Amino acid sequence: MDPVPLIPETDISVIFQVAIPASPCYQAFDYLPPHDTPLDNVQPGIRLEVPFGTGDSKKIAFLLAIVKHTDCPLSKLKRVTRLIDDEPLLKEKDMQLLHWLSQYYHYPLGEVMSSAFPVSLRQGKAALLPVKKKSVMNKTEVPVVSVEQELQCNLSQQQAINAVCASLGQFNVFLLEGVTGSGKTEVYMQIIRTVLERGQQILVLVPEINLTPQLEARFRKRFAVSIAVSHSGLTNRQRHMVWMDVQQGHSAILLGTRSALFTPLKNPGLIILDEEHDSSFKQQEGFRFSARDVAIVKAKLLDVPVLLGTATPSLESLQNINRGRFQWLHLPERAGFAVAPEVQIVDIRNKKMLEGLSSSLIEQIKITLARNEQVLLFLNRRGFAPTLICHTCSWVARCLQCDANLVIHARQNRLRCHHCFSEQPLINQCPACNTPALTPLGLGTERVEQVLASVFPDKTIVRLDLDSTRRKGALEGFLDKINSGEADIILGTQMLAKGHHFPNVTLVAILDVDSGLFSVDFHASEKLAQLIIQVSGRAGRAEKKGRVLLQTRQPDHPLLTTLINQGYRDFATSALAERYAASLPPFSFQALLRAQATDSNKTELFFEAVLGLIKRQNLTETRVLGPIPAPMLKKAGFYRYQLLFQNNNRLELQKFLAVLIPEMVKLKQTAKVRWSLDVDPVDLY
DNA sequence: AGCACGCCGACT
DNA sequence: GTCGGCGTGCTC
């Protein structure tokens, strides 16, 4: 046998180009190959350990390519310490996706790669292979035993299934628009069955962790295949195992939240993204990607169809349908016997209110409870009251770290800031004028719970918000209470709006619609309309007809009247027309540069330097708006400002950022602030 | 981001 | 005399 060829010490004709997660480092780094290691089977996508920086500190790096030369002075070249993987954990297509992500979001490649791996693999732990089972990807033995019978589909469901199934094996984006209760999940499952029969894997993404259990349960009931579930609730080891399991092709279905998107699929056949309009798909810190947009890019790379499902399509997706880029699939009616709820505006101007509840709402609650049906009340503000005020001297409890009021949490006797972690005991005496009585102003879920308890003393009330569900298992307990019929009135925030199926709820009320009507962010009306429709969708999902009440002081607001009289699609059409007239997304493209520092002078100097750079580079094609202070200027002790970039052409905006960001990183003012770039921001403030 | 180098004020 | 402040610059 031939001796293994060793790379002589002096031979620099082999250079390892690697990506290292070392935050602001955008460039690849060059290394000499490791000692005494045959290179015949070394492929891009493997992990390496490399010396990096001063001392003997080591980093886990990712091999990008093996090249023949380097621009780096030879004296600087260090040697790779060791190869961690024998075989690449990522295939070429996976690597291509990561390269695209780094370029599009202008985020360092090393960090992007790092975020694609579970923590233990990031840290360089060995890739544990799950026990070798027979791969379910083996076409010859399809284990698709439907445990549960498929439901009979109506014509539009069947058309949707046929359209996607006809496209298997090639890229296509489908938008499945169906009201709550129209049977989207059945459509997903029948398509999934066909993909399983082809011996391929399915990636199913949901916006948040709470939505995984019910979908998982339905999949398990239907399919006798290995199903992997991945979300932030798993331990590092569990995540590692799930990741490897899917990578090895041992699980046929991967169900998860946005981070599951990066798990490499051995044999991908379909990507499903449920509730595509949901802004939780946008990562709001660090690497700010949109899981919806990335899912589409990934599907394109993999040559598989991607199916986006929702009752309330995002304006971007509707525009993509209008332009013929997405194929529209529509489920116009509710499946089975369910009928659409009746939506009604409750004008609360000059009405006597009982802690946020109008008399007509209380009347409706009574009628509903008398019929032994459940009531769901939505208020997007947790705590007892958002303000504590002194009526003598008008002192207000403020957070010292933020430009915000402290929220009263009566249960725990605390005043809390919802924007930083600060909190303090609840006080009764005004610290400014010593008046021995302070007044809680405004409404939170705790306060509404209290008034409900006094109006309906013999009824069971369940409050679902971040505070009440913090304890592990608490949410499941509440959901059981609701589903068993023990709960009469369900009261809660955001988390009620999403996906949960409460068949006995027939009355839904939104206590304060107005808080969403007058925002400075142009996305707000779209989000409010989606929220109203989603919350309304909780009403009357079974045979019982539902009723929805919207309490407002703006009963003639066009958003509400259009939405209620003409429906979501008409609202969306007029909202798109407004966006077009104002050249706003999806008719233009934006990126938001945020910066914050404890010393506001530093952010000022930073943006001054950025503007100077833009001028020097003569980057005139792209509109530059600002910098402006964030609406909450001071948060957690940091002063925050932002600069908005906008261009009608996505590519032009990308070119602009591609010049600006690498130059900006080199400015000395940049190092003095915490900054972030948000491409396609959904939260402008 | 970390980490080291480097040049100016109050201490044993 | 020196310990350490953080401003600046680099990481193959």
XYZ file of C-alpha atoms in Angstrom, chain A residues 145-654:
510
model
C -49.184 3.542 7.123
C -51.890 6.052 7.708
C -52.802 5.366 11.301
C -55.835 7.556 10.914
C -58.108 7.738 7.877
C -57.773 10.780 5.649
C -60.694 13.179 5.740
C -62.922 13.676 2.737
C -61.789 16.882 1.020
C -63.970 19.449 -0.675
C -63.244 20.538 -4.243
C -60.989 23.484 -3.408
C -58.956 21.427 -0.946
C -58.532 18.744 -3.610
C -57.456 21.337 -6.173
C -54.836 22.692 -3.775
C -53.515 19.203 -3.071
C -53.354 18.372 -6.769
C -51.566 21.613 -7.660
C -48.775 21.120 -5.130
C -48.424 17.392 -5.800
C -48.093 18.085 -9.510
C -45.164 20.358 -8.728
C -43.183 17.944 -6.541
C -39.578 17.738 -7.686
C -39.455 21.313 -8.895
C -39.409 24.779 -7.382
C -42.668 26.646 -7.079
C -44.161 28.911 -4.438
C -47.769 28.255 -3.478
C -49.808 30.482 -1.239
C -52.665 28.578 0.351
C -55.197 31.149 1.511
C -57.880 29.705 3.714
C -59.899 31.129 6.566
C -59.504 29.559 9.990
C -61.319 26.284 9.975
C -61.135 25.813 6.206
C -59.048 22.685 6.533
C -55.530 23.844 5.668
C -53.970 21.207 7.901
C -55.786 18.416 6.046
C -54.395 19.831 2.787
C -50.889 19.845 4.291
C -51.254 16.269 5.463
C -52.466 14.836 2.180
C -49.602 16.547 0.333
C -47.180 15.310 2.983
C -48.457 11.771 2.416
C -47.588 11.997 -1.278
C -44.109 13.358 -0.484
C -43.543 10.526 2.005
C -44.549 8.037 -0.689
C -41.807 9.518 -2.870
C -39.370 8.736 -0.077
C -38.630 12.393 0.652
C -38.503 14.589 3.733
C -40.824 17.444 4.654
C -39.876 20.554 6.590
C -42.817 22.195 8.368
C -42.262 25.609 9.951
C -44.580 27.305 12.419
C -44.160 30.814 13.871
C -43.857 29.846 17.509
C -43.170 27.016 19.866
C -46.750 26.919 21.247
C -48.015 25.756 17.883
C -45.794 22.684 17.608
C -47.587 20.318 20.044
C -50.990 20.305 18.351
C -49.552 19.941 14.849
C -47.192 17.248 16.073
C -50.128 15.395 17.621
C -52.074 15.516 14.359
C -49.085 14.317 12.342
C -48.415 11.455 14.747
C -52.027 10.367 14.573
C -51.868 10.342 10.788
C -48.378 9.153 9.877
C -46.448 6.155 11.107
C -43.079 7.704 10.302
C -40.371 9.233 12.443
C -41.235 12.857 13.178
C -38.613 15.261 14.526
C -39.581 18.373 16.432
C -37.129 21.227 16.879
C -37.619 24.430 18.828
C -36.039 26.591 21.507
C -37.540 24.495 24.309
C -35.174 21.563 23.730
C -31.937 20.941 25.594
C -28.684 21.276 23.656
C -28.345 17.524 23.482
C -31.897 17.040 22.212
C -31.327 19.640 19.528
C -28.130 17.943 18.506
C -29.892 14.583 18.170
C -32.804 16.050 16.197
C -30.398 17.847 13.883
C -28.351 14.730 13.198
C -31.458 12.608 12.849
C -32.807 14.815 10.070
C -29.390 15.292 8.491
C -28.985 11.510 8.311
C -32.447 11.092 6.816
C -33.789 9.102 9.739
C -36.714 11.417 10.348
C -39.154 11.993 7.535
C -40.839 15.087 8.916
C -39.154 17.975 10.680
C -41.543 20.283 12.491
C -40.105 23.390 14.056
C -39.769 27.106 14.524
C -37.631 29.382 12.373
C -34.267 28.006 13.480
C -35.273 24.553 12.148
C -34.909 26.081 8.696
C -31.147 25.553 8.831
C -31.262 21.861 9.641
C -29.882 20.114 6.550
C -32.313 17.671 4.951
C -30.861 14.511 3.464
C -33.567 14.110 0.902
C -35.826 17.172 0.823
C -39.183 17.036 -0.934
C -41.291 19.917 0.369
C -41.227 22.948 2.649
C -44.422 24.073 4.370
C -44.561 27.363 6.255
C -47.759 27.832 8.216
C -49.150 31.259 9.181
C -46.836 32.930 6.665
C -48.062 36.431 7.604
C -46.792 36.039 11.161
C -44.015 38.456 12.065
C -42.504 35.901 14.469
C -40.890 34.430 11.357
C -38.659 37.479 11.350
C -35.768 37.118 13.749
C -35.599 40.411 15.591
C -32.096 40.352 16.972
C -28.635 39.269 15.941
C -28.945 37.612 12.578
C -32.189 39.239 11.441
C -33.454 36.904 8.752
C -36.994 36.323 7.553
C -37.732 32.595 7.787
C -40.440 33.002 5.159
C -38.117 34.578 2.610
C -35.288 32.194 3.418
C -37.630 29.203 3.088
C -38.366 30.332 -0.454
C -34.684 30.739 -1.317
C -33.957 27.340 0.214
C -36.760 25.673 -1.758
C -35.394 27.212 -4.929
C -31.905 25.896 -4.218
C -33.280 22.436 -3.437
C -35.690 22.322 -6.402
C -38.682 21.622 -4.201
C -42.033 23.386 -3.880
C -42.731 25.608 -0.911
C -46.260 25.957 0.464
C -47.163 29.065 2.464
C -50.399 28.859 4.386
C -52.487 31.595 6.020
C -55.952 33.061 6.483
C -54.524 36.561 6.169
C -51.779 36.729 3.520
C -49.045 39.305 4.031
C -49.097 42.204 1.591
C -45.754 41.010 0.214
C -47.216 37.629 -0.627
C -50.330 39.143 -2.191
C -48.144 41.335 -4.354
C -46.162 38.254 -5.361
C -49.429 36.609 -6.416
C -50.354 39.723 -8.394
C -46.997 39.588 -10.158
C -47.423 35.911 -10.934
C -44.492 34.826 -8.792
C -46.590 32.847 -6.342
C -49.354 30.482 -7.289
C -52.569 31.219 -5.431
C -54.531 28.364 -3.890
C -57.780 29.285 -2.208
C -60.004 27.553 0.316
C -63.055 29.834 0.307
C -65.294 28.010 2.737
C -65.030 26.533 6.182
C -64.692 22.784 6.183
C -67.398 20.587 7.664
C -70.339 22.395 9.203
C -68.510 25.406 10.598
C -69.899 28.773 9.549
C -68.182 32.179 9.442
C -68.589 34.339 12.547
C -70.581 37.546 12.584
C -68.382 40.574 13.325
C -69.851 43.609 15.029
C -68.396 46.974 16.043
C -69.205 48.213 19.542
C -69.006 52.012 19.643
C -67.747 52.835 23.132
C -67.666 56.636 22.770
C -69.436 58.216 25.766
C -70.481 54.802 26.986
C -70.379 53.827 30.612
C -67.642 51.232 30.896
C -66.882 48.792 33.655
C -63.064 48.576 33.618
C -62.934 48.314 29.859
C -66.088 46.235 29.449
C -69.083 47.913 27.786
C -72.551 46.994 28.995
C -73.418 45.413 25.652
C -70.314 43.213 25.901
C -71.235 42.154 29.438
C -74.745 41.366 28.187
C -73.350 39.189 25.376
C -71.023 37.403 27.785
C -74.003 36.571 30.017
C -76.045 35.229 27.090
C -73.140 33.110 25.869
C -72.348 31.665 29.279
C -76.046 30.912 29.824
C -75.887 28.712 26.708
C -72.926 26.879 28.261
C -70.583 28.195 25.618
C -67.190 29.814 26.142
C -66.107 33.453 25.827
C -62.690 34.668 24.672
C -61.521 38.204 25.463
C -58.447 39.703 23.881
C -56.409 42.539 25.374
C -52.853 43.022 24.265
C -51.558 44.451 27.538
C -50.420 42.353 30.459
C -50.186 43.483 34.066
C -52.837 45.293 36.093
C -52.541 48.804 34.635
C -49.960 50.472 32.393
C -49.651 53.646 34.503
C -49.435 54.585 38.165
C -50.297 58.245 38.670
C -50.698 60.711 41.525
C -53.893 62.728 41.114
C -52.613 65.461 43.398
C -49.342 66.389 41.696
C -49.579 64.280 38.482
C -46.391 62.360 39.260
C -46.130 59.169 37.169
C -44.067 56.053 37.942
C -41.321 56.058 35.295
C -38.510 53.647 34.506
C -35.110 55.217 35.187
C -33.448 53.227 32.392
C -36.097 53.718 29.691
C -38.389 56.374 28.298
C -41.359 54.409 29.570
C -43.834 54.161 32.414
C -43.680 51.347 34.910
C -46.496 48.827 34.679
C -48.422 47.841 37.780
C -48.382 44.120 38.524
C -50.848 43.907 41.388
C -50.574 40.147 41.960
C -46.888 40.372 42.808
C -47.118 43.868 44.267
C -44.482 45.071 41.840
C -43.878 47.889 39.405
C -42.201 46.560 36.275
C -40.701 47.993 33.159
C -41.719 45.966 30.110
C -38.704 47.199 28.164
C -35.813 46.352 30.474
C -35.534 43.983 33.427
C -35.940 46.597 36.117
C -38.649 46.306 38.760
C -39.435 47.621 42.232
C -42.048 47.199 44.958
C -45.447 48.730 44.331
C -45.856 51.918 46.344
C -48.986 53.586 47.763
C -47.595 56.974 48.617
C -46.532 59.554 46.047
C -42.760 60.026 46.292
C -43.112 63.594 44.994
C -45.873 65.100 47.180
C -46.422 62.360 49.783
C -50.126 61.991 48.973
C -51.021 58.611 50.486
C -53.000 57.410 47.470
C -51.842 56.641 43.942
C -54.172 55.685 41.102
C -53.703 52.886 38.560
C -54.591 54.278 35.143
C -55.583 52.166 32.144
C -56.234 48.478 31.627
C -54.200 45.326 31.739
C -55.235 41.675 31.670
C -54.906 41.328 35.474
C -57.366 44.153 36.009
C -59.871 42.767 33.536
C -59.548 39.374 35.206
C -60.407 41.014 38.515
C -63.505 42.762 37.209
C -64.677 39.622 35.434
C -64.336 37.709 38.683
C -66.582 40.224 40.431
C -69.197 40.332 37.663
C -69.188 36.550 37.143
C -68.324 35.215 40.604
C -69.433 31.645 39.875
C -67.619 31.337 36.539
C -64.142 29.994 35.881
C -61.815 32.520 34.298
C -58.529 31.586 32.633
C -55.950 34.290 31.995
C -53.361 33.494 29.334
C -50.428 35.875 29.102
C -46.657 35.879 29.505
C -46.992 36.236 33.291
C -49.579 33.521 33.874
C -47.868 30.973 31.614
C -44.286 31.544 32.749
C -44.315 28.432 34.913
C -43.403 25.282 32.992
C -46.498 23.330 32.013
C -48.810 26.214 32.951
C -49.935 26.851 29.382
C -50.741 23.161 28.825
C -52.741 23.179 32.065
C -54.778 26.170 30.933
C -55.368 24.691 27.490
C -56.642 21.503 29.145
C -58.985 23.569 31.301
C -60.298 25.300 28.196
C -60.709 22.141 26.137
C -62.345 20.172 28.937
C -64.955 22.895 29.241
C -63.958 23.776 32.786
C -63.059 27.320 31.756
C -65.941 29.690 31.000
C -64.109 32.896 30.150
C -60.685 32.958 28.523
C -58.806 36.225 28.728
C -55.428 36.878 27.206
C -52.872 38.629 25.056
C -51.178 37.854 21.680
C -50.722 34.204 22.497
C -54.479 33.681 22.152
C -54.457 34.911 18.580
C -52.427 32.067 17.206
C -53.638 28.745 15.973
C -55.352 27.324 19.042
C -58.523 25.448 18.390
C -61.222 26.114 20.998
C -64.374 24.565 19.523
C -66.760 25.718 22.247
C -65.831 29.410 22.049
C -68.696 31.264 20.378
C -68.088 34.828 21.558
C -64.821 36.664 20.938
C -64.220 40.284 21.904
C -61.284 42.583 21.278
C -61.422 44.989 24.207
C -59.294 47.767 22.762
C -58.928 47.846 18.990
C -57.878 51.502 18.971
C -54.406 51.030 20.403
C -53.324 49.607 17.027
C -55.025 52.157 14.798
C -52.669 55.093 15.009
C -49.112 53.867 14.785
C -46.257 55.660 13.063
C -45.086 52.400 11.502
C -46.758 51.733 8.168
C -46.806 48.000 8.943
C -49.175 48.550 11.869
C -52.472 48.573 9.966
C -51.588 45.342 8.166
C -50.690 43.680 11.473
C -53.857 44.958 13.163
C -56.085 43.692 10.358
C -54.397 40.286 10.530
C -54.757 40.222 14.294
C -58.479 41.060 14.156
C -59.124 38.319 11.606
C -56.953 35.804 13.473
C -58.596 36.514 16.831
C -62.027 36.402 15.175
C -61.082 33.019 13.787
C -61.148 31.638 17.321
C -64.944 32.046 17.346
C -67.341 29.310 16.349
C -64.976 26.808 14.865
C -67.285 23.851 15.242
C -70.960 23.663 14.294
C -71.839 26.630 16.484
C -71.968 30.030 14.882
C -69.586 32.526 16.403
C -69.884 36.198 17.162
C -67.071 38.777 17.329
C -67.271 42.147 19.089
C -64.749 44.940 18.483
C -64.786 47.694 21.099
C -63.626 50.984 19.587
C -63.889 54.751 19.791
C -63.219 54.880 16.032
C -66.260 53.030 14.670
C -65.931 54.768 11.287
C -62.236 54.101 10.830
C -61.805 52.867 7.233
C -59.624 49.968 8.356
C -62.419 48.607 10.516
C -65.280 49.304 8.145
C -63.467 47.850 5.128
C -62.308 44.837 7.074
C -65.751 44.076 8.473
C -67.985 44.960 5.543
C -65.763 43.762 2.696
C -63.311 41.394 4.342
C -59.531 41.005 4.589
C -58.896 40.843 0.852
C -60.500 44.236 0.210
C -58.633 45.706 3.123
C -55.407 44.293 1.677
C -56.148 45.650 -1.796
C -56.609 49.176 -0.497
C -53.603 48.852 1.812
C -51.502 47.771 -1.181
C -52.781 50.763 -3.162
C -51.657 53.046 -0.337
C -48.248 51.400 -0.213
C -47.934 51.832 -3.981
C -48.849 55.513 -3.845
C -46.274 56.109 -1.120
C -43.575 53.913 -2.732
C -43.435 51.748 0.362
C -42.707 48.005 0.493
C -43.517 45.747 -1.303
C -43.110 48.408 -4.011
C -39.753 49.461 -2.635
C -37.101 47.835 -0.489
C -35.744 48.948 2.833
C -32.919 48.359 5.253
C -32.690 49.909 8.689
C -29.395 50.733 10.370
C -29.829 50.919 14.123
C -27.254 52.099 16.639
C -27.269 52.633 20.367
C -24.830 53.701 23.049
C -25.002 54.765 26.681
C -23.600 58.092 25.528
C -25.878 59.554 22.831
C -22.930 61.552 21.514
C -21.332 58.341 20.309
C -24.340 57.376 18.182
C -24.410 60.887 16.782
C -20.756 60.675 15.757
C -21.357 57.219 14.296
C -24.206 58.320 12.040
C -22.281 61.443 11.068
C -19.450 59.185 9.932
C -21.857 56.884 8.053
C -23.428 59.821 6.226
C -19.950 61.098 5.367
C -19.077 57.691 3.981
C -22.225 57.599 1.850
C -21.323 61.001 0.422
C -17.696 60.067 -0.248
C -18.708 56.827 -1.944
C -21.230 58.828 -3.964
C -24.013 56.382 -3.137
C -26.822 58.554 -4.424
C -29.199 55.979 -5.890
C -30.571 54.938 -2.530
C -32.706 57.225 -0.397
C -31.277 57.842 3.039
C -33.795 58.898 5.681
C -32.626 60.098 9.057
C -30.951 59.472 11.363
C -33.915 59.843 13.658
C -34.240 58.963 17.315
C -36.123 55.740 18.014
C -39.633 56.469 19.337
C -38.414 55.207 22.680
C -35.129 57.093 22.624
C -33.756 55.642 25.833
C -34.096 51.933 26.480
C -32.269 49.960 29.178
C -29.916 52.912 29.557
C -29.033 53.073 25.856
C -29.785 55.981 23.531
C -31.082 54.628 20.247
C -31.119 56.158 16.777
C -31.756 54.770 13.325
C -31.130 55.445 9.669
C -33.438 54.098 6.971
C -32.305 53.156 3.447
C -34.845 52.752 0.684
C -34.668 51.901 -2.997
C -37.311 50.885 -5.521
C -34.933 48.252 -6.809
C -33.908 45.420 -4.517
C -30.635 44.870 -6.363
C -29.681 48.532 -6.153
C -30.296 48.502 -2.412
C -28.169 45.379 -2.139
